[in-house]
Amino acid sequence: MGLKLEAWPDHYAVWQLEASSLIPARAMGEGSLGISCSCQELSVVPHQNHVPPEIKAERSWRRVGLVGPFESGLTGMWALLHNRLAKARADIFAVSTYNTDYVLVNTHDLARAVKALVLSGHAVNSVTLDS
């Protein structure tokens, strides 16, 4: 089953905060991708430019998304992508929204990840791999 994927040129950061932290306003700016929390932590995925340099965060993530929306009963798509990216030894961070799913791929792994997805029959739009 070949999936349609879209890759974006923007760079994101994965920023971990204490579970009791307030969500920083800059984490909800234009281009931000996700906020999730648990009893142990608060994670935000803002556009990399929204994270001050002195903040400890993992930077240089690129977004690859499934072209959706999808019916809620559709299963197995994430497993298919994650397995392929694991075989390509790509560092990933998953983010889901109501309408679609994204996988953040570390910039240094992006070319290898896109190549692995295309070779396994998935369509990935053009993306500048070196920026």
CSV table of C-alpha atoms in Angstrom, one decimal:
chain,number,residue,atom,x,y,z
A,1,MET,CA,0.0,0.0,0.0
A,2,GLY,CA,1.7,3.2,-1.2
A,3,LEU,CA,0.9,6.3,0.9
A,4,LYS,CA,1.1,10.0,-0.2
A,5,LEU,CA,3.4,12.0,2.1
A,6,GLU,CA,4.3,15.6,2.2
A,7,ALA,CA,7.5,17.0,3.5
A,8,TRP,CA,8.0,20.6,4.7
A,9,PRO,CA,11.2,22.7,4.6
A,10,ASP,CA,10.6,24.2,8.1
A,11,HIS,CA,12.7,23.2,11.1
A,12,TYR,CA,11.1,22.3,14.4
A,13,ALA,CA,12.3,21.8,17.9
A,14,VAL,CA,11.2,19.2,20.5
A,15,TRP,CA,11.1,21.0,23.8
A,16,GLN,CA,10.5,19.1,27.1
A,17,LEU,CA,9.2,20.9,30.2
A,18,GLU,CA,8.1,19.8,33.7
A,19,ALA,CA,4.6,18.4,33.8
A,20,SER,CA,3.4,21.3,35.9
A,21,SER,CA,4.8,23.9,33.6
A,22,LEU,CA,2.6,26.5,31.9
A,23,ILE,CA,2.6,26.2,28.1
A,24,PRO,CA,5.0,28.9,26.9
A,25,ALA,CA,3.3,31.4,24.6
A,26,ARG,CA,6.1,31.0,22.0
A,27,ALA,CA,5.2,27.3,21.8
A,28,MET,CA,1.8,28.2,20.4
A,29,GLY,CA,3.0,30.6,17.7
A,30,GLU,CA,2.4,30.3,14.0
A,31,GLY,CA,3.9,27.2,12.6
A,32,SER,CA,3.9,25.3,15.9
A,33,LEU,CA,3.0,21.6,15.5
A,34,GLY,CA,2.0,20.1,18.8
A,35,ILE,CA,1.6,20.1,22.5
A,36,SER,CA,1.2,16.9,24.6
A,37,CYS,CA,1.4,16.2,28.2
A,38,SER,CA,1.5,13.3,30.7
A,39,CYS,CA,1.9,13.0,34.4
A,40,GLN,CA,5.7,13.0,33.9
A,41,GLU,CA,6.2,15.8,31.3
A,42,LEU,CA,5.0,18.5,28.9
A,43,SER,CA,6.3,18.3,25.4
A,44,VAL,CA,5.9,21.1,22.8
A,45,VAL,CA,6.9,21.1,19.2
A,46,PRO,CA,7.2,24.7,18.0
A,47,HIS,CA,8.8,26.1,15.0
A,48,GLN,CA,12.6,26.1,15.8
A,49,ASN,CA,12.7,29.9,15.5
A,50,HIS,CA,10.3,30.2,18.4
A,51,VAL,CA,12.7,28.5,20.9
A,52,PRO,CA,15.3,30.9,22.4
A,53,PRO,CA,18.9,29.6,22.0
A,54,GLU,CA,19.4,29.3,25.8
A,55,ILE,CA,16.5,26.8,26.1
A,56,LYS,CA,17.4,23.1,26.2
A,57,ALA,CA,15.5,21.5,23.3
A,58,GLU,CA,16.3,19.1,20.5
A,59,ARG,CA,16.5,21.1,17.3
A,60,SER,CA,16.6,20.5,13.6
A,61,TRP,CA,13.6,18.2,13.1
A,62,ARG,CA,11.8,18.2,9.7
A,63,ARG,CA,8.1,17.4,9.3
A,64,VAL,CA,6.8,14.6,7.0
A,65,GLY,CA,3.1,14.1,7.0
A,66,LEU,CA,0.5,11.7,5.7
A,67,VAL,CA,-1.8,13.5,3.2
A,68,GLY,CA,-5.2,13.2,4.9
A,69,PRO,CA,-7.7,13.4,6.5
A,70,PHE,CA,-8.4,9.7,7.0
A,71,GLU,CA,-11.3,7.7,8.2
A,72,SER,CA,-11.0,6.7,11.9
A,73,GLY,CA,-11.1,3.0,11.2
A,74,LEU,CA,-8.1,3.0,8.9
A,75,THR,CA,-5.3,1.1,10.6
A,76,GLY,CA,-1.7,0.1,10.0
A,77,MET,CA,-0.5,3.3,8.3
A,78,TRP,CA,1.7,4.4,11.2
A,79,ALA,CA,3.1,0.9,11.7
A,80,LEU,CA,4.0,0.8,8.0
A,81,LEU,CA,5.9,4.2,8.1
A,82,HIS,CA,7.5,3.6,11.5
A,83,ASN,CA,8.8,0.2,10.4
A,84,ARG,CA,10.3,1.6,7.2
A,85,LEU,CA,11.9,4.5,9.0
A,86,ALA,CA,13.3,2.2,11.7
A,87,LYS,CA,14.9,0.0,9.0
A,88,ALA,CA,16.4,3.3,7.6
A,89,ARG,CA,17.8,4.0,11.1
A,90,ALA,CA,16.1,7.4,11.1
A,91,ASP,CA,15.5,9.3,14.4
A,92,ILE,CA,11.8,10.2,14.6
A,93,PHE,CA,9.3,11.9,16.8
A,94,ALA,CA,5.6,11.4,16.1
A,95,VAL,CA,2.9,14.1,16.3
A,96,SER,CA,-0.8,13.5,15.6
A,97,THR,CA,-3.6,15.9,15.0
A,98,TYR,CA,-7.3,15.3,14.5
A,99,ASN,CA,-7.0,15.2,10.7
A,100,THR,CA,-3.6,13.8,10.0
A,101,ASP,CA,-0.4,12.4,11.4
A,102,TYR,CA,3.2,13.7,11.2
A,103,VAL,CA,6.5,12.2,11.8
A,104,LEU,CA,9.4,14.5,12.6
A,105,VAL,CA,12.7,13.2,11.1
A,106,ASN,CA,16.0,14.6,12.3
A,107,THR,CA,17.5,16.7,9.6
A,108,HIS,CA,20.7,14.6,9.4
A,109,ASP,CA,18.4,11.5,8.7
A,110,LEU,CA,16.0,13.2,6.3
A,111,ALA,CA,17.6,12.2,2.9
A,112,ARG,CA,18.0,8.6,4.0
A,113,ALA,CA,14.4,8.5,5.4
A,114,VAL,CA,12.8,10.0,2.2
A,115,LYS,CA,14.8,7.6,0.1
A,116,ALA,CA,13.7,4.6,2.1
A,117,LEU,CA,10.0,5.7,1.9
A,118,VAL,CA,10.2,6.2,-1.9
A,119,LEU,CA,11.9,2.9,-2.4
A,120,SER,CA,9.2,1.2,-0.4
A,121,GLY,CA,6.5,2.6,-2.8
A,122,HIS,CA,5.4,5.7,-1.0
A,123,ALA,CA,5.1,9.1,-2.8
A,124,VAL,CA,6.9,12.0,-1.1
A,125,ASN,CA,6.6,15.4,-2.6
A,126,SER,CA,9.8,17.3,-3.5
A,127,VAL,CA,11.7,18.6,-0.5
A,128,THR,CA,15.0,20.4,-0.2
A,129,LEU,CA,17.0,17.9,1.8
A,130,ASP,CA,20.0,20.0,2.7
A,131,SER,CA,18.4,23.1,4.3
